[in-house]
Coordinates of C-alpha atoms in Angstrom, one line a residue:
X1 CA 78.2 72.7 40.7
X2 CA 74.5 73.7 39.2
X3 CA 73.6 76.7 41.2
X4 CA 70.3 78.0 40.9
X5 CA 69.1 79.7 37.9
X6 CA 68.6 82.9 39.5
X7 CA 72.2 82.6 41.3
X8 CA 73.3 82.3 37.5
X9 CA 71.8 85.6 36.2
X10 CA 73.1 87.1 38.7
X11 CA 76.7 86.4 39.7
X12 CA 78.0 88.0 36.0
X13 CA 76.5 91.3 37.2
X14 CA 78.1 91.0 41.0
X15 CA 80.9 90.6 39.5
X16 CA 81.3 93.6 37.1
X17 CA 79.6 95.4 40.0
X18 CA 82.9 94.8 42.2
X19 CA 85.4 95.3 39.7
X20 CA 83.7 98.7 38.5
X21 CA 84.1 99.7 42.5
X22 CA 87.8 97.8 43.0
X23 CA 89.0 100.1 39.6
X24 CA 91.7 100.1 36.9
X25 CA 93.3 97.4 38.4
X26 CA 90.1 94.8 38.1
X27 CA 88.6 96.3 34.8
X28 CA 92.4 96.8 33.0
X29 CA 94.0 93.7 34.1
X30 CA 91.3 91.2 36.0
X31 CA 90.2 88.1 34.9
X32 CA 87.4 89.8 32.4
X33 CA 89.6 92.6 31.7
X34 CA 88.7 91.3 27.5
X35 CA 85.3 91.5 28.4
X36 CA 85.3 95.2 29.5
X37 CA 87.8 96.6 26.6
X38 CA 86.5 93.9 24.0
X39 CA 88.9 93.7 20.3
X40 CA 88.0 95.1 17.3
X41 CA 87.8 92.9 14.0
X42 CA 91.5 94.2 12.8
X43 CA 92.8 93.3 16.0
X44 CA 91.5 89.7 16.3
X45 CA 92.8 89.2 13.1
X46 CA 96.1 90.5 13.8
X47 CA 96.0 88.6 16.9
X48 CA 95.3 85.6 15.4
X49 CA 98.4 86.1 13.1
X50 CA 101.0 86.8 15.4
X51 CA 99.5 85.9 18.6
X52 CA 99.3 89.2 20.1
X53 CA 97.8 92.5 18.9
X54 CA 100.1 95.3 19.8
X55 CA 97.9 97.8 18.3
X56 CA 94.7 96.3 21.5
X57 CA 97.9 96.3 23.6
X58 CA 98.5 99.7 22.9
X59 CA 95.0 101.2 22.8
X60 CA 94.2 99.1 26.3
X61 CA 97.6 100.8 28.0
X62 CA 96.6 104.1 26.8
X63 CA 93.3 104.1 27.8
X64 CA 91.8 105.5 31.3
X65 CA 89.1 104.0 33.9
X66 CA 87.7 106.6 35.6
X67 CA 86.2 105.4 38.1
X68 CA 83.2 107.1 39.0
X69 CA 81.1 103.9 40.4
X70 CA 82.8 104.0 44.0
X71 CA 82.3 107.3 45.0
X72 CA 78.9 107.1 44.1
X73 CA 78.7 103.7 46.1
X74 CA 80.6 105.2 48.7
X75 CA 78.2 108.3 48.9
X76 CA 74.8 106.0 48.7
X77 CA 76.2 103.9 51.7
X78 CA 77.8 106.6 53.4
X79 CA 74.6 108.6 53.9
X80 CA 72.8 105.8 55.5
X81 CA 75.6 106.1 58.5
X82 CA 74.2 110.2 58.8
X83 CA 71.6 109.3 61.3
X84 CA 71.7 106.9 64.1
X85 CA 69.0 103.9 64.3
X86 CA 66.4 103.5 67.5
X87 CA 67.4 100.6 69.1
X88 CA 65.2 99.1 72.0
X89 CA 65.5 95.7 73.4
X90 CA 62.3 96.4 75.5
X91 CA 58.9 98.0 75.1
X92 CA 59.6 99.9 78.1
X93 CA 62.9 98.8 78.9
X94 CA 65.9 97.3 77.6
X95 CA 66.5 94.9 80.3
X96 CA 63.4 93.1 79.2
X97 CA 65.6 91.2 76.9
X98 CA 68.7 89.0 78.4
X99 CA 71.8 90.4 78.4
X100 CA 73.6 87.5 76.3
X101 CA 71.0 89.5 73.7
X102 CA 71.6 92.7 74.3
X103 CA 75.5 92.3 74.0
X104 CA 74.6 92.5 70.1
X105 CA 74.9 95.8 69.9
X106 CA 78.0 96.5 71.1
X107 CA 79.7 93.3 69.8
X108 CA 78.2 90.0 68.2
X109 CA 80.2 89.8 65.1
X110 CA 84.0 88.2 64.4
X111 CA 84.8 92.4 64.2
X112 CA 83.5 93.2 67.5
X113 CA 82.4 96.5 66.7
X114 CA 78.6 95.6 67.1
X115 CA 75.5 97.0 64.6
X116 CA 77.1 100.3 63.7
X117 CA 79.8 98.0 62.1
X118 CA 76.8 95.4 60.9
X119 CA 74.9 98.7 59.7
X120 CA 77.8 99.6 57.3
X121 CA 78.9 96.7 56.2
X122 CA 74.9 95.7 55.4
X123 CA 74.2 98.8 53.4
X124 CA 77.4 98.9 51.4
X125 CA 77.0 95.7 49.8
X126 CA 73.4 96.3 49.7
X127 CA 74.4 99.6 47.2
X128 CA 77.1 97.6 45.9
X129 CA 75.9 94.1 44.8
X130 CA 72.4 94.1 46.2
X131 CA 72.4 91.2 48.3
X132 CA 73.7 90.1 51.4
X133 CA 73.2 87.2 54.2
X134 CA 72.8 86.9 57.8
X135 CA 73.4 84.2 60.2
X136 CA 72.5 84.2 63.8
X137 CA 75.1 81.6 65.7
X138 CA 76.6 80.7 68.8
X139 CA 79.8 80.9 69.7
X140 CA 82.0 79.6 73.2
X141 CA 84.5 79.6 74.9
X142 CA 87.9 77.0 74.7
X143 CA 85.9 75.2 77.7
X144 CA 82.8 75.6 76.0
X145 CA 81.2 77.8 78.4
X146 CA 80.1 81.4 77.9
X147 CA 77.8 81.2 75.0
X148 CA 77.1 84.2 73.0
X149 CA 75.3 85.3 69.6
X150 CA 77.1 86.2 66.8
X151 CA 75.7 87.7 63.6
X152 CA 77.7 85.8 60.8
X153 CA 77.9 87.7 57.2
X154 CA 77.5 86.5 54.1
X155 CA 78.4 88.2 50.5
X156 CA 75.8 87.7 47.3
X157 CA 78.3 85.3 46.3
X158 CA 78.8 82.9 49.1
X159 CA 74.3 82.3 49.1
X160 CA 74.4 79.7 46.6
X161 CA 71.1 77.9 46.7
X162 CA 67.9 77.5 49.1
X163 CA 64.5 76.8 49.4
X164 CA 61.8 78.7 51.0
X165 CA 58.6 76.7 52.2
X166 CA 55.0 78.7 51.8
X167 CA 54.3 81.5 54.4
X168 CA 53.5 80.9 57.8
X169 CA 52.5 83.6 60.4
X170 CA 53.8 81.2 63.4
X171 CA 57.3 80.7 61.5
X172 CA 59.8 83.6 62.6
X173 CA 62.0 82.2 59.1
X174 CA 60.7 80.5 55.9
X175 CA 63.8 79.0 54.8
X176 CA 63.7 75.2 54.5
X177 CA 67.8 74.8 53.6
X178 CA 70.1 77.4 52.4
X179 CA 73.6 76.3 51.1
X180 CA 76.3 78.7 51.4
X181 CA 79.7 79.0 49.8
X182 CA 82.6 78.9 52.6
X183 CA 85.7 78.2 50.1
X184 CA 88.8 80.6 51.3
X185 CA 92.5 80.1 51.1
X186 CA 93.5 78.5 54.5
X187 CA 97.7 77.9 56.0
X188 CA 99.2 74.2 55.5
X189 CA 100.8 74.5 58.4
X190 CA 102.9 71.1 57.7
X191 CA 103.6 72.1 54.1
X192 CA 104.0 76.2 55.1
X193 CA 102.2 76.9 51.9
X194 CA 98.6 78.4 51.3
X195 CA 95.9 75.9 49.6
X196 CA 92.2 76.7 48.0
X197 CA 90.3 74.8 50.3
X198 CA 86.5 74.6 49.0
X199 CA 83.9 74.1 51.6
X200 CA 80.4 74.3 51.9
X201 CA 78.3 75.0 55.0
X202 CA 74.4 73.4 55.0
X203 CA 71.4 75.3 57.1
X204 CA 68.6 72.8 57.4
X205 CA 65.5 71.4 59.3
X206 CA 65.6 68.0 59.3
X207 CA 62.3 65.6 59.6
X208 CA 61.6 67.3 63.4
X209 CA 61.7 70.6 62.0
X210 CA 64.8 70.7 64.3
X211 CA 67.8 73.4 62.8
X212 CA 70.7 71.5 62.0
X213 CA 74.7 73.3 60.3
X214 CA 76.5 70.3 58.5
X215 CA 79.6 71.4 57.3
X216 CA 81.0 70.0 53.8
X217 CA 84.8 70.2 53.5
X218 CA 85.9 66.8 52.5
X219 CA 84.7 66.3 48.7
X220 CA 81.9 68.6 49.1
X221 CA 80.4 68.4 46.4
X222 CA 80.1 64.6 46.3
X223 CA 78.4 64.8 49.6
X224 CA 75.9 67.8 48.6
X225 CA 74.3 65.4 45.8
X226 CA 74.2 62.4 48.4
X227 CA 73.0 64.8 51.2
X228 CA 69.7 63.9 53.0
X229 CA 68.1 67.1 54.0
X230 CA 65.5 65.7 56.4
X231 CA 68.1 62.6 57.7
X232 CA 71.4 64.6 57.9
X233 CA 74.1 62.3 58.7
X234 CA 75.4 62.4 62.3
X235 CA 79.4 62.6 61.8
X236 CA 78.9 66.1 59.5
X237 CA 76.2 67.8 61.5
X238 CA 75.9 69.7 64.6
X239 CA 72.7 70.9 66.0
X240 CA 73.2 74.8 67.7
X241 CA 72.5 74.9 71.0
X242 CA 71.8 78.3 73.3
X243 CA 71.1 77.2 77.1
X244 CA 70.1 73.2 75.8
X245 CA 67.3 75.0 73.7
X246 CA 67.0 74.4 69.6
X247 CA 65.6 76.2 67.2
X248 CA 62.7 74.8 64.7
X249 CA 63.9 77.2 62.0
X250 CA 66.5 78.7 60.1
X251 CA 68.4 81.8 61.8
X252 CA 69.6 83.2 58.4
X253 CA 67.7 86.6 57.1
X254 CA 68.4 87.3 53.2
X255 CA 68.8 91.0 53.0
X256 CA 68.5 92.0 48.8
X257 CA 68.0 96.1 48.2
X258 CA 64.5 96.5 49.1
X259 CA 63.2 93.0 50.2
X260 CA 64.2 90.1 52.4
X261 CA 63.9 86.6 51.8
X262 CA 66.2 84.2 49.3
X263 CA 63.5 84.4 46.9
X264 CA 63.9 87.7 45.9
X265 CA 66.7 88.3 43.4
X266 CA 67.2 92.1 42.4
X267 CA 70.1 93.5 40.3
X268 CA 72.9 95.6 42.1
X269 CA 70.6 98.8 42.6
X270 CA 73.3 101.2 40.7
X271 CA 74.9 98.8 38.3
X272 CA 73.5 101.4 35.2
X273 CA 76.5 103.4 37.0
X274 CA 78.5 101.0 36.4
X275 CA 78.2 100.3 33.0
X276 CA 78.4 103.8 32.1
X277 CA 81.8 103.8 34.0
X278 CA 82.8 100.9 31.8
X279 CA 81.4 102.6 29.0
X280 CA 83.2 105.6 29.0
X281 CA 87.1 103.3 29.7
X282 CA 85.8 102.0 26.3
X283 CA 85.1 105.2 24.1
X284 CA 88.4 106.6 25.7
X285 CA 90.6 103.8 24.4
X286 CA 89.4 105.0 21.1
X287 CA 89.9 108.8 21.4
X288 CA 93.6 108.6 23.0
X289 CA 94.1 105.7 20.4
X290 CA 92.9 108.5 17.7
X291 CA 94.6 111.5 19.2
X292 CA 98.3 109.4 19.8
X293 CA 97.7 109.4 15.9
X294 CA 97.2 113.1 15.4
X295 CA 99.6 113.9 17.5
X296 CA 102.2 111.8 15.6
X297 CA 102.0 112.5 11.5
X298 CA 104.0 110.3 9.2
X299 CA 106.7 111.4 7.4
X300 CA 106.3 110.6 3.5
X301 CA 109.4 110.4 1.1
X302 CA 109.5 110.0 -2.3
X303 CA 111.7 109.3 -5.1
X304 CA 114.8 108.5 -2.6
X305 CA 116.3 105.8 -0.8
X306 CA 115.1 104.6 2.6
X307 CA 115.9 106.9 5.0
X308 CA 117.9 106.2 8.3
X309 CA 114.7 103.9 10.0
X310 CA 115.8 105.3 13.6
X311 CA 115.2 109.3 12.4
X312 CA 112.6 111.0 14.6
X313 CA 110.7 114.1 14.1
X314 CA 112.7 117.3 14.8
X315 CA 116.0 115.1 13.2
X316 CA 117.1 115.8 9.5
X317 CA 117.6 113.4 6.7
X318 CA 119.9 113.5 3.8
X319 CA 117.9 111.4 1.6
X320 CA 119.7 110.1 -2.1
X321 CA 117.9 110.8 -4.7
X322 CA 117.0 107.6 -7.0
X323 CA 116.9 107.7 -10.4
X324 CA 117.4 111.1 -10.9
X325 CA 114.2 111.8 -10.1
X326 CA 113.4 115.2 -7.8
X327 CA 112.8 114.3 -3.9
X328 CA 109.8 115.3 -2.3
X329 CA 109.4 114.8 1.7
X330 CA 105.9 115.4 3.2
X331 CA 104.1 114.9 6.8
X332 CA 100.5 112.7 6.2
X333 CA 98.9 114.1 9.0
X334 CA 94.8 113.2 10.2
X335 CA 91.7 115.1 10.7
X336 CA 90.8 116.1 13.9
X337 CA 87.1 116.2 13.1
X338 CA 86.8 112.5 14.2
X339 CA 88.2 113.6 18.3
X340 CA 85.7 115.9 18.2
X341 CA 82.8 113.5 18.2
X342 CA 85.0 110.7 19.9
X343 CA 85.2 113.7 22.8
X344 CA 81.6 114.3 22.5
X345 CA 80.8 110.6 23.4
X346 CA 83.0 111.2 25.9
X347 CA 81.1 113.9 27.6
X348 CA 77.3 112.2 26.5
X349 CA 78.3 109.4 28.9
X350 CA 79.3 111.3 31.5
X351 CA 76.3 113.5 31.4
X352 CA 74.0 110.4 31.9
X353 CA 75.0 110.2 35.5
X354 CA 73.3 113.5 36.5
X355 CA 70.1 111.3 36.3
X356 CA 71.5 108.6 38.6
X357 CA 74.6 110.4 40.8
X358 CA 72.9 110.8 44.1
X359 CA 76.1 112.8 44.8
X360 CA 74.3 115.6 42.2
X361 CA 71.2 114.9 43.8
X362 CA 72.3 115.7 47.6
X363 CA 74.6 118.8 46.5
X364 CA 72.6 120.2 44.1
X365 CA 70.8 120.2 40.6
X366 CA 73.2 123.0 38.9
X367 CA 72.6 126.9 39.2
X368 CA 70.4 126.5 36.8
X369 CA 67.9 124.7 38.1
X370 CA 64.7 125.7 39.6
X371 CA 64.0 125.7 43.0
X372 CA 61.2 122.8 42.6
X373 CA 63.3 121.1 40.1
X374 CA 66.3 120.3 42.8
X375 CA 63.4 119.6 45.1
X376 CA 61.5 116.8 43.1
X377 CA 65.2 115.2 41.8
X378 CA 66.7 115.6 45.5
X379 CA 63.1 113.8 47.0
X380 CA 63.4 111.4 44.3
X381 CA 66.9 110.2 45.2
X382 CA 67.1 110.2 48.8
X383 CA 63.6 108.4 49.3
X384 CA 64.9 105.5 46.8
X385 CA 68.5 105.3 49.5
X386 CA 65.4 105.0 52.3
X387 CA 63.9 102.5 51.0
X388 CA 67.2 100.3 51.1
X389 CA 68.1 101.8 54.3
X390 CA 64.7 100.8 55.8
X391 CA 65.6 97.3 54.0
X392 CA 68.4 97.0 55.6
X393 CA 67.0 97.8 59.3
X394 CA 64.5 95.3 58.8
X395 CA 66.6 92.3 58.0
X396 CA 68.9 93.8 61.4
X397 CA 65.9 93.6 63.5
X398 CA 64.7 90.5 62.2
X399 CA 68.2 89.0 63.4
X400 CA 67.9 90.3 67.1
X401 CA 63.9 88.9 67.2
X402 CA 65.7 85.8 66.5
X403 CA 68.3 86.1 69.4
X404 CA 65.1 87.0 71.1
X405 CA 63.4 84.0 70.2
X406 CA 66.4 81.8 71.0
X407 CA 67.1 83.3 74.5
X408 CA 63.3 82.1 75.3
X409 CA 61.1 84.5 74.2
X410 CA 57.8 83.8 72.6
X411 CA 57.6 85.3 68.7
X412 CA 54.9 87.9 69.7
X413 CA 57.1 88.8 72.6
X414 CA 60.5 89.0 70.8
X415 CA 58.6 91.4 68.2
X416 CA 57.4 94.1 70.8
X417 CA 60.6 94.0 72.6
X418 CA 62.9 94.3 69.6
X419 CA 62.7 97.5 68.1
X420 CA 65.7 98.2 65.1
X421 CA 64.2 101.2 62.9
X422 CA 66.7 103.3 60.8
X423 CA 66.2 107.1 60.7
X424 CA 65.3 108.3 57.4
X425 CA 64.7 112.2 58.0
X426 CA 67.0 113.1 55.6
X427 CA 64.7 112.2 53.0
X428 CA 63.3 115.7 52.1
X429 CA 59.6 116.2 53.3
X430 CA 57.6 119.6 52.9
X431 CA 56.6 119.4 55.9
X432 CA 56.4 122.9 57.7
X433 CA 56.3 124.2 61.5
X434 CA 52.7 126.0 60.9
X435 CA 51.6 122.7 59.2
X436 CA 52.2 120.1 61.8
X437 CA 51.2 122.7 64.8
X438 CA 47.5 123.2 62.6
X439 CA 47.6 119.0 62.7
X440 CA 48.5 118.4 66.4
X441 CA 45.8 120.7 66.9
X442 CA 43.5 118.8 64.9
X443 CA 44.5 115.4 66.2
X444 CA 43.6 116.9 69.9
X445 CA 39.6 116.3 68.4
X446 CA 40.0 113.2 66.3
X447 CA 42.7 111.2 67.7
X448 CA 44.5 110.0 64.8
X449 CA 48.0 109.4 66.0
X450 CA 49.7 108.6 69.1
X451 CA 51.2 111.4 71.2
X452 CA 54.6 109.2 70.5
X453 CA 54.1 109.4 66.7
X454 CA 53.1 113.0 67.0
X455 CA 56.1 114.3 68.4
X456 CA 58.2 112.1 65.4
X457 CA 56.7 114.0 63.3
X458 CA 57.5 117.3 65.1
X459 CA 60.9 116.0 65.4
X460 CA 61.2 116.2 61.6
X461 CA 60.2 119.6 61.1
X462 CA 62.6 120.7 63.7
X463 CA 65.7 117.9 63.4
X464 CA 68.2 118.1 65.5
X465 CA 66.4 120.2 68.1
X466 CA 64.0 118.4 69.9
X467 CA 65.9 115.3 72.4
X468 CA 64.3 111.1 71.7
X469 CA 60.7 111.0 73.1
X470 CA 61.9 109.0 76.0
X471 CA 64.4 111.9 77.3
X472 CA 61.3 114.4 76.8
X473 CA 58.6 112.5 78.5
X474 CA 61.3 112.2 81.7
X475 CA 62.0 115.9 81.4
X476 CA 58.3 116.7 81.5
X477 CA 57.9 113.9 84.8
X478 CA 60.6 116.3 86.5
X479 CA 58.9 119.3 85.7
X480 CA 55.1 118.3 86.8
X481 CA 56.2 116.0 89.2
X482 CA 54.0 112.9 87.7
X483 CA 54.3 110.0 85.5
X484 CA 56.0 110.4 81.9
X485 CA 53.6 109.4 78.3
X486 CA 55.2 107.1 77.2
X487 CA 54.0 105.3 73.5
X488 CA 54.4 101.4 74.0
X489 CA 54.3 98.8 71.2
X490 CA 55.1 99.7 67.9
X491 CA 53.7 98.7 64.0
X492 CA 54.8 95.3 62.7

């Protein structure tokens, strides 16, 4: 089907992107496995001739991926677990938001394991592809009772096309449809065999702005092109329910690496990493190609009849002289000024990822290094994994205002309640303990922050010291027997 142009551009380079992480396996033997180790002009040729080139053969089996992509991947995503997110369901206290809404945390997802699984899952393919979909939903019980919300996911892949209508304080979502890709292997249970079963699922609003699902598994492509978005046919569509209450817009966030929405399309944020992975599988074919061939020299006879073909070096021959003529035997061996440089290409490559490996940026810039060199580099790298962190606790948060919204909540009161902000104090600040005293003291005359954002910023001079605002300002109640300070609200 005709995906949109943006879709297009981009699903090549999601792609490459997961078979650089999945490893040898994808990049030797996948389905672009030619792409990533392409032929040279001598072995197209000879492939054309015989139908296989056993010298590309040769060079591709000798040749190693080392896959330096995932742990880098792994590292990026990893570090965004370090710190736990503030969660708050309340601007003073959870129970301000309905249970059935609060129960997201701890599960609302097919793996039950509630927003620290979300979190992971989110940021991964964030670092990995640089795109990923939510869908708030409702799911019941056999007897139709017991409704809950469930955060469905959705790879880069599966978002296939959509349409965003012009911005609009009063709408919680600006998506006007947004076609996803539901296609999956699924059991013939008649047959016992497994079949490709494509399937499309539609998110619309028909003509009374109303949010419809209309699920396309019977020629779905036949019924996408005869599809009425604002008329959606009864027998395919279902409209969500929560408590008899619908929705007049579309539950599905678009999370990309540092914006949300479907219009935004931004390449996987490490794919450079990727390529150079790639990269160097390529100039290693070559050098163990060129060093199999120093290593083996070829024995040169003259003047005699063909030797035994099956000899190997470290044998002996008894060659017969022909014609009389004297015998000469010699080994044609190569210069090994060519691994040099093939090894140097090697090592260029590999020396390119000190200025994108946040792995060297988190345990250091080298010994020799200045002090403010692994400073700015280590700043540098761990405020770019904020931003997509922060990303990806926005497009969370956004998700729970719309369980918010759904449970009956107006869209100003959803946003104060519904508080999802990752912690990012491991980005490095300069912050020091003299400095933020001299400003507290200052901001006791002029009043520029709240006490609540003041003791933040304490916090991160003094991590992992000082206990969440909330704990303090009931330990200070306790000890002067009045009422806790306590910040309410928060910055949209």
């Amino acid at each position: 089907m005709q995906h949109n142009p943006n879709y297009d551009r981009l699903a090549p380079k999601w792609e490459f992107a997961r078979d650089a992480y999945e490893g040898t396996e994808a990049v030797k033997r996948g389905r672009r496995a030619l792409e990533y180790l392409p032929m040279t002009k001598q072995e197209l040729a000879e492939q054309r001739a015989l139908g296989v080139s056993r010298h590309y053969e040769i060079r591709r089996a000798s040749a190693s991926y080392e896959n330096f992509f995932r742990p880098i991947v792994n590292d990026v995503a990893g570090f965004m677990q370090k710190n736990p997110p503030t969660v708050k369901f309340g601007a003073v206290s959870d129970s301000e938001s309905p249970a059935e809404v609060r129960a997201i945390r701890w599960y609302g997802n097919r793996y039950n394991d509630g927003l620290a699984g979300l979190k992971q899952r989110l940021n991964f393919a964030q670092v990995l592809e640089g795109r990923y979909g939510l869908l708030l939903d409702i799911v019941c019980g056999g007897d139709g009772r017991d409704a809950q919300f469930s955060i469905t996911e959705y790879p880069a892949a599966a978002i296939l096309d959509g349409e965003t209508a012009p911005f609009s304080p009063d709408a919680p979502s600006a998506a006007e449809w947004i076609l996803l890709d539901e296609s999956a292997r699924e059991f013939d249970r008649a047959e016992k065999i497994w079949r490709w079963r494509p399937r499309y699922r539609l998110l619309g609003l028909d003509a009374n702005r109303e949010f419809y699902q209309a699920l396309l598994d019977v020629d779905p492509l036949d019924r996408w092109r005869s599809f009425d978005l604002l008329r959606p046919p009864l027998e395919l569509t279902r409209y969500p329910m929560y408590r008899g209450r619908r929705l007049h817009f579309i539950p599905f966030t678009v999370c990309n690496a540092n914006h949300l929405g479907f219009d935004f399309w931004e390449d996987p944020p490490y794919l450079d990493v990727a390529h150079l992975a790639v990269g160097n599988y390529q100039i290693d074919s070559f050098y163990k190609t060129a060093l199999q061939n120093h290593a083996s020299p070829t024995l040169v006879v003259t003047n005699a009849d063909r030797p035994d073909p099956n000899i190997a070096l470290g044998g002996v021959i008894w060659p017969t002289s022909r014609g009389g003529q004297p015998i000469t035997a010699s080994l044609l061996e190569t210069s090994g000024r060519g691994l040099a440089e093939l090894r140097a290409a090697k090592e260029f490559t590999k020396g390119a990822l000190r200025y994108t490996s946040v792995r060297d940026l988190l345990e250091g810039a080298g010994a020799n290094s200045s002090a403010e060199a692994i400073k700015l580099r280590t700043s540098t790298g761990t405020a770019a994994v904020a931003a997509i962190d922060q990303t990806g606790a926005r497009a969370i948060e956004e998700q729970l205002v719309f369980a918010s919204i759904w449970a009956g909540a107006s869209r100003h009161e959803a946003m104060d309640r519904i508080t999802y902000e990752a912690d990012t104090s491991y980005v490095v600040t300069e912050l020091q303990l003299q400095t933020v005293s001299n400003f507290i003291a200052q901001n006791e005359q002029h009043h520029i922050l709240s006490r609540e954002a003041l003791y933040r910023l304490l916090n991160k001079s003094l991590p992992g010291v000082l206990p969440p605002y909330e704990d303090n300002a009931r330990q200070l109640e306790s000890e002067r027997g009045g009422k806790p300070e306590t910040g309410r609200g928060k910055p949209r």
